[in-house]
mmCIF file of C-alpha atoms in Angstrom:
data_model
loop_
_atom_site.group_PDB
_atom_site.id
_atom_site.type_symbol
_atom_site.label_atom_id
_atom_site.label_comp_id
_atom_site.label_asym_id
_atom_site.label_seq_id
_atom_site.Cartn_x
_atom_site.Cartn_y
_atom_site.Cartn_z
ATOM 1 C CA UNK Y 1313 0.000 0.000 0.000
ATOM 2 C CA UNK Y 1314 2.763 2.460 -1.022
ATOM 3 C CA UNK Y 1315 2.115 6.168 -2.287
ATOM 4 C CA UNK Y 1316 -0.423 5.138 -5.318
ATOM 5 C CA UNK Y 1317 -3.123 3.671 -2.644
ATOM 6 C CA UNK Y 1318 -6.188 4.862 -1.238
ATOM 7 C CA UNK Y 1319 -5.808 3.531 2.271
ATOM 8 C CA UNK Y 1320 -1.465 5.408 2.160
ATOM 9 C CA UNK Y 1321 -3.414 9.194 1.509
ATOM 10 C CA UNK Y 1322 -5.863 8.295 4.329
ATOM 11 C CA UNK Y 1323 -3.274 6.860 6.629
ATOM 12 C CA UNK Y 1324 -1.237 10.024 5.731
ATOM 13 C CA UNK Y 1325 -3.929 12.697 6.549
ATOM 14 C CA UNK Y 1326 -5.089 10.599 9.775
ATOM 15 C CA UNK Y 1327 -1.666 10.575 11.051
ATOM 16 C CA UNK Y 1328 -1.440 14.769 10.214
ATOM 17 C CA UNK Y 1329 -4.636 15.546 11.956
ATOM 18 C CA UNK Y 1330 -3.986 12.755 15.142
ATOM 19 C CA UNK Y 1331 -0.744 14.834 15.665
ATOM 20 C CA UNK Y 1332 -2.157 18.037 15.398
ATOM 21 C CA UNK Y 1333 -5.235 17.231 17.539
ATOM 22 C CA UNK Y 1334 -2.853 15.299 20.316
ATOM 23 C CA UNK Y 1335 -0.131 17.510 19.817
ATOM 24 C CA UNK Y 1336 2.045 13.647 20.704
ATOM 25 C CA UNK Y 1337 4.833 12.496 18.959
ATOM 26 C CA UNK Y 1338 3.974 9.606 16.196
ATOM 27 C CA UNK Y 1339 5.546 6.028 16.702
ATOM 28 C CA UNK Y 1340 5.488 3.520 13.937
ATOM 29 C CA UNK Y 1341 7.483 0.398 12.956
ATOM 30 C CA UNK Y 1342 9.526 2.586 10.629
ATOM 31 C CA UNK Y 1343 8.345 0.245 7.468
ATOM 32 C CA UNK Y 1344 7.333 1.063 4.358
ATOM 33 C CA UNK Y 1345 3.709 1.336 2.920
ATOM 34 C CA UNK Y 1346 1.181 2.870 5.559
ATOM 35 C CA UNK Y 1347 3.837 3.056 8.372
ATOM 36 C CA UNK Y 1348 5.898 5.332 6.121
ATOM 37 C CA UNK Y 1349 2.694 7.317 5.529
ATOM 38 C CA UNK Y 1350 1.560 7.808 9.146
ATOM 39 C CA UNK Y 1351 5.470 9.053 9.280
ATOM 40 C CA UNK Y 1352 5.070 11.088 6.508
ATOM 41 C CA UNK Y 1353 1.771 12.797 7.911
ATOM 42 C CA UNK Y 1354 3.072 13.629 11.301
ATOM 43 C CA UNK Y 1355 6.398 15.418 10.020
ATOM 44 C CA UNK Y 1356 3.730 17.781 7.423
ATOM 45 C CA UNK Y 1357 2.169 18.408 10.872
ATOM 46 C CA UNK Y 1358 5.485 19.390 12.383
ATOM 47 C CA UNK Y 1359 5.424 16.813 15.133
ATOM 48 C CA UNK Y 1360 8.008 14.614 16.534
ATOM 49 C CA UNK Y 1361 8.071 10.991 15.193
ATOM 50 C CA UNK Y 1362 9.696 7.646 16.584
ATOM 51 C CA UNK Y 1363 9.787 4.291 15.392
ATOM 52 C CA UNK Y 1364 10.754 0.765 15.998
ATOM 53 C CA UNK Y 1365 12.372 -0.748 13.093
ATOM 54 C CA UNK Y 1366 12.441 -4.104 11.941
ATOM 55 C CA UNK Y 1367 15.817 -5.479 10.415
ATOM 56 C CA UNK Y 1368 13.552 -6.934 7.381
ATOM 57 C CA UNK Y 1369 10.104 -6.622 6.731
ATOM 58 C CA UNK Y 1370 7.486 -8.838 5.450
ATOM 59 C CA UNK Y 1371 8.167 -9.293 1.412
ATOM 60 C CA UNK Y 1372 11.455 -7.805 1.269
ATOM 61 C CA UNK Y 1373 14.200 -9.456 0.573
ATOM 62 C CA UNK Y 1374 17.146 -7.665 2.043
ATOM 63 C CA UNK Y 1375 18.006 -6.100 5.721
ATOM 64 C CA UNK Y 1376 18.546 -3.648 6.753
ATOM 65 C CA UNK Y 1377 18.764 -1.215 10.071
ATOM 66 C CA UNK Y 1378 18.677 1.875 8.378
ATOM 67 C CA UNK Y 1379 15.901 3.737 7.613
ATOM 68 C CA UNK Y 1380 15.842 5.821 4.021
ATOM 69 C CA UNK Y 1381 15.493 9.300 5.580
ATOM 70 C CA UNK Y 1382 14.556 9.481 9.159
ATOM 71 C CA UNK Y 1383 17.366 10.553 11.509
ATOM 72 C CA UNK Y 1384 18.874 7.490 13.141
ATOM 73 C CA UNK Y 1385 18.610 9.301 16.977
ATOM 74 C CA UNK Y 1386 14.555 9.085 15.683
ATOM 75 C CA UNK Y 1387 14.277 4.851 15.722
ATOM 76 C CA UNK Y 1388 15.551 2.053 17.208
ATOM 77 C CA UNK Y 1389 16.709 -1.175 14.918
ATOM 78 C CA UNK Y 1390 14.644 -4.198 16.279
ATOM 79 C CA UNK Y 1391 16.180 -8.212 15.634
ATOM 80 C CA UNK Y 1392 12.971 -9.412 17.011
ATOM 81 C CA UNK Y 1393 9.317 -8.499 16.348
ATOM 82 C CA UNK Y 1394 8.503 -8.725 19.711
ATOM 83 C CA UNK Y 1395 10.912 -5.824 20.671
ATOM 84 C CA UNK Y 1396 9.319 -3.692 18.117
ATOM 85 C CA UNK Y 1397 5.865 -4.834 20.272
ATOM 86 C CA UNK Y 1398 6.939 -4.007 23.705
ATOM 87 C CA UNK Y 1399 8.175 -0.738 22.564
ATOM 88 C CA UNK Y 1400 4.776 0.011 20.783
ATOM 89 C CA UNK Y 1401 3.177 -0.718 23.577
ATOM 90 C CA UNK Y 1402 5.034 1.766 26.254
ATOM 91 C CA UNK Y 1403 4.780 4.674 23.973
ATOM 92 C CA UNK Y 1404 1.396 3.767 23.954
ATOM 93 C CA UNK Y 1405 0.858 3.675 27.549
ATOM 94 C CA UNK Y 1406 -0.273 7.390 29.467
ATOM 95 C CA UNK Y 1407 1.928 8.250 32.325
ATOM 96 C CA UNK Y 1408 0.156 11.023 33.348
ATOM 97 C CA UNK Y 1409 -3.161 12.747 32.572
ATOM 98 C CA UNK Y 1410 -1.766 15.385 30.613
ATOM 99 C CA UNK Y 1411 -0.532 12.454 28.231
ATOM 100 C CA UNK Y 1412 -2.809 12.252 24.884
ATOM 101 C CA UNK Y 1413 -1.844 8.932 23.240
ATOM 102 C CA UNK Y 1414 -3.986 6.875 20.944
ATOM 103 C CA UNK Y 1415 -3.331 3.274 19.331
ATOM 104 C CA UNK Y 1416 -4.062 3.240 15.841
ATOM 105 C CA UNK Y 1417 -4.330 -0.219 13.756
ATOM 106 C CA UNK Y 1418 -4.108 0.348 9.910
ATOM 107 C CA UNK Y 1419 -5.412 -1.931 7.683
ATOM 108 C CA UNK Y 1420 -1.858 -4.744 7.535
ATOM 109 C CA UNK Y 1421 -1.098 -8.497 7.364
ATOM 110 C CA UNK Y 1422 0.210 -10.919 9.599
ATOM 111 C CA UNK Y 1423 2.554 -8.286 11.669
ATOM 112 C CA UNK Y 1424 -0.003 -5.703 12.084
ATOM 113 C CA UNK Y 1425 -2.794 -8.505 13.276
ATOM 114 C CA UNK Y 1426 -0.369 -10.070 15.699
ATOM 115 C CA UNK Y 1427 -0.280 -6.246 17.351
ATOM 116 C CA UNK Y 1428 -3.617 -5.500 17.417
ATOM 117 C CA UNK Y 1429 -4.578 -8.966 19.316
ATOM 118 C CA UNK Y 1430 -1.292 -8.776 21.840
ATOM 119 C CA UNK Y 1431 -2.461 -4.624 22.317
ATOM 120 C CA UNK Y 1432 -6.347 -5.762 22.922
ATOM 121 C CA UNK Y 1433 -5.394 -8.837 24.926
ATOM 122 C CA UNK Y 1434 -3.111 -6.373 26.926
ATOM 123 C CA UNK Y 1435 -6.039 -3.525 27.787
ATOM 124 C CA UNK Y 1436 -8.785 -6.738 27.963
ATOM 125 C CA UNK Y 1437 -5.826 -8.020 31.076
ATOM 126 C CA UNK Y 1438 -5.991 -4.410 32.380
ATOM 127 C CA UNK Y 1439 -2.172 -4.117 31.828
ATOM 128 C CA UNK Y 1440 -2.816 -1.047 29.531
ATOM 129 C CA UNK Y 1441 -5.264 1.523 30.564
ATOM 130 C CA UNK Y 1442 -6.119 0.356 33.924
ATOM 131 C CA UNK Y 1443 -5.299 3.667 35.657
ATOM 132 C CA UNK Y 1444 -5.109 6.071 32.353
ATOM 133 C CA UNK Y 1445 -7.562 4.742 29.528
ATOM 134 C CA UNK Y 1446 -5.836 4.582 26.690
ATOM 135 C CA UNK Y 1447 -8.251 4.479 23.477
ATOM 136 C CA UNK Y 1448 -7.535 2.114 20.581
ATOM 137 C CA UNK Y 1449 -9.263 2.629 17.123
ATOM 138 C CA UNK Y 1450 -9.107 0.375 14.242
ATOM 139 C CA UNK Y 1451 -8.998 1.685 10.886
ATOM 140 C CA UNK Y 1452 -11.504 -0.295 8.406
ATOM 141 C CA UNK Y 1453 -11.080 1.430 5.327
ATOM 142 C CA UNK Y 1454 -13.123 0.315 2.801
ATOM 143 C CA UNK Y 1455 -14.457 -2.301 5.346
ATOM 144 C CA UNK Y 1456 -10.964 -4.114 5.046
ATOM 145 C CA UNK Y 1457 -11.245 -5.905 8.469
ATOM 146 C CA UNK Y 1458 -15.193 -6.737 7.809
ATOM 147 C CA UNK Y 1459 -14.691 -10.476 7.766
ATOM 148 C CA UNK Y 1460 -12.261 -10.087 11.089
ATOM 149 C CA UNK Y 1461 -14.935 -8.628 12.937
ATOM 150 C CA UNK Y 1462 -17.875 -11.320 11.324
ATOM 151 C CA UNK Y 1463 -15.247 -13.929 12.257
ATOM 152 C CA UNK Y 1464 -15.134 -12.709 16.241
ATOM 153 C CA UNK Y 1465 -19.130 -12.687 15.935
ATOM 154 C CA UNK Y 1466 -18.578 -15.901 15.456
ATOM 155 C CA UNK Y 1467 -16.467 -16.704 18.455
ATOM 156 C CA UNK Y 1468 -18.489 -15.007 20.392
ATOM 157 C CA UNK Y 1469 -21.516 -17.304 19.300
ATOM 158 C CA UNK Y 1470 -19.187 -20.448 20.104
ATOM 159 C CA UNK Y 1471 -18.741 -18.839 23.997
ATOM 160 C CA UNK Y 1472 -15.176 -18.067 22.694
ATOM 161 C CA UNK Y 1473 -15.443 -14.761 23.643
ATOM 162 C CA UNK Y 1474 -17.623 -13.057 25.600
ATOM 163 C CA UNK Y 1475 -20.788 -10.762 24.263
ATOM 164 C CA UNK Y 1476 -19.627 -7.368 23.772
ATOM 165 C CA UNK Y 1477 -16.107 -7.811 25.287
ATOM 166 C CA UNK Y 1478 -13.920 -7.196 22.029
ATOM 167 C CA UNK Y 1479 -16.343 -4.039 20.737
ATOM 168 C CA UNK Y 1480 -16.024 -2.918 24.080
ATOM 169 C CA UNK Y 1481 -12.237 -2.675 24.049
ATOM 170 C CA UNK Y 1482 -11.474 -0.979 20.912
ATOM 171 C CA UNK Y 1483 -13.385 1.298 18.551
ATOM 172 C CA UNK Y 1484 -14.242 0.331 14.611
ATOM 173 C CA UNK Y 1485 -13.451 3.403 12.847
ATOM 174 C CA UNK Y 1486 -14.417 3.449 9.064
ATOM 175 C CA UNK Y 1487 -13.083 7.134 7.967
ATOM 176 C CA UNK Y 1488 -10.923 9.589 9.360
ATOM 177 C CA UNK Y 1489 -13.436 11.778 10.267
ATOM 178 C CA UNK Y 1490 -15.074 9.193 12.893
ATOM 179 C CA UNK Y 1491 -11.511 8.513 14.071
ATOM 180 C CA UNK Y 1492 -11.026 12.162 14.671
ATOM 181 C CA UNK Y 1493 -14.005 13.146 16.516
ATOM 182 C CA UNK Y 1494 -13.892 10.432 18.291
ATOM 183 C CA UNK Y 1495 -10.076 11.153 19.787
ATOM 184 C CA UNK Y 1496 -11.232 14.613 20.386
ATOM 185 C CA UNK Y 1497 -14.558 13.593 22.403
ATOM 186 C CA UNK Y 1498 -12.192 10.758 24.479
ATOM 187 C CA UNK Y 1499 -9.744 14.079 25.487
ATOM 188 C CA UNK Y 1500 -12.759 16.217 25.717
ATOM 189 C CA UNK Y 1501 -10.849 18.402 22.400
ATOM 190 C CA UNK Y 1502 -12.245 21.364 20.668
ATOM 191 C CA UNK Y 1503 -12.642 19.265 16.985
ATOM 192 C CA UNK Y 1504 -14.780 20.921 14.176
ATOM 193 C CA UNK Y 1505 -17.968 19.764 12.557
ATOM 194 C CA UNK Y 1506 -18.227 16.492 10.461
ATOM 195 C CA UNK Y 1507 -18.573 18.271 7.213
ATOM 196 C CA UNK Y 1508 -16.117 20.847 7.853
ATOM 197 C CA UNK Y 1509 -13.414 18.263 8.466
ATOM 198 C CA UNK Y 1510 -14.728 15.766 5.573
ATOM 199 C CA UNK Y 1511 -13.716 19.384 3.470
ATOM 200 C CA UNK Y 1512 -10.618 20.048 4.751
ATOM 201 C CA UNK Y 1513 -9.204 16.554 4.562
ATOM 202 C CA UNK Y 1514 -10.182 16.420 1.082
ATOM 203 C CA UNK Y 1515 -8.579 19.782 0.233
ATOM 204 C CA UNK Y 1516 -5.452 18.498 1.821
ATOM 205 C CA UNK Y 1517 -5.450 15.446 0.293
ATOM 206 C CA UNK Y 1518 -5.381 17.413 -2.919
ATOM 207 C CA UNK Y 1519 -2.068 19.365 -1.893
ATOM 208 C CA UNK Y 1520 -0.123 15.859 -1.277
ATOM 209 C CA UNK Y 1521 2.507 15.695 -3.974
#
């Protein structure tokens, strides 16, 4: 999902307005496709970004620990994914109620799905958010994680999983506009009307080179 896709120009103009709106620095897995948009999104809004790099990423063929443009005091070079994981997870975590932080899951393969479930089985344990909520939205663009969500109907109709406890611990977030005022009503944020933002994301989408 490099610079041609729909779902890298949303990713890119979520991650500008999160930043903005949070005024927090952005923290990624310093990878290519949507990571390197959210990247790309927070340094148009001016904000500080981090990231956790892995060595060699899903369908690439060669390592390495270098990023292509961010400063190397900006990431850390990760052997193992679940290094990359634990330091997702403590920029994630508020120490303080003057922290803003959000987790964001972008639509992503096997990597991104292994986060997602070790970040919801983390808040479901109480082990993130149990003093300082921390919300987590999940971006289905273009309903990409529709047969995800049908599948965890179904656990919950085998007793899996209990009624309402996965909805309960994340929000489903189909634009960037829901995702938005939805951040801004969890922080109790000044955010502007629906429409207003649907406009202005669309007229900055049209600036991106």
């Amino acid at each position: 999902m490099g610079p041609g896709h729909p779902h890298y120009s949303q990713t890119l103009e979520l991650s500008r307005e999160i930043a903005n709106l949070l005024d927090c620095t952005t923290w990624t897995g310093a990878g290519p496709g949507l990571m390197d948009a959210a990247i790309t999104g927070a340094l148009q809004a001016k904000k500080p970004v981090g990231g956790f790099k892995i060595g060699r990423e899903a369908g690439e063929w060669s390592t390495s620990n270098f990023h292509p443009y961010l400063p190397s005091e900006t990431y850390l070079a990760c052997r193992f994914f679940s290094a990359r994981k634990h330091g997702l997870v403590d920029a994630a975590v508020r120490s303080s109620n003057f922290d803003k932080t959000a987790v964001v899951a972008l639509p992503g393969g096997v990597g991104t799905l292994d986060e997602m479930f070790e970040i919801l089985a983390l808040i479901q344990l109480e082990r993130i958010g149990s003093e300082l909520p921390v919300p987590f939205i999940v971006m289905n663009y273009d309903s990409f994680y529709a047969k995800l969500l049908d599948f965890l109907n179904v656990c919950e109709d085998w007793g899996t999983v209990s009624k309402g406890e996965v909805s309960s611990l994340w929000k489903i977030c189909d634009t960037n506009s829901e995702a938005l005022a939805y951040l801004a009503e969890f922080y109790d944020l000044p955010f502007p009307d629906e429409g207003k933002q649907e406009t202005e994301l669309r007229t900055a989408h049209e600036r991106v080179p």
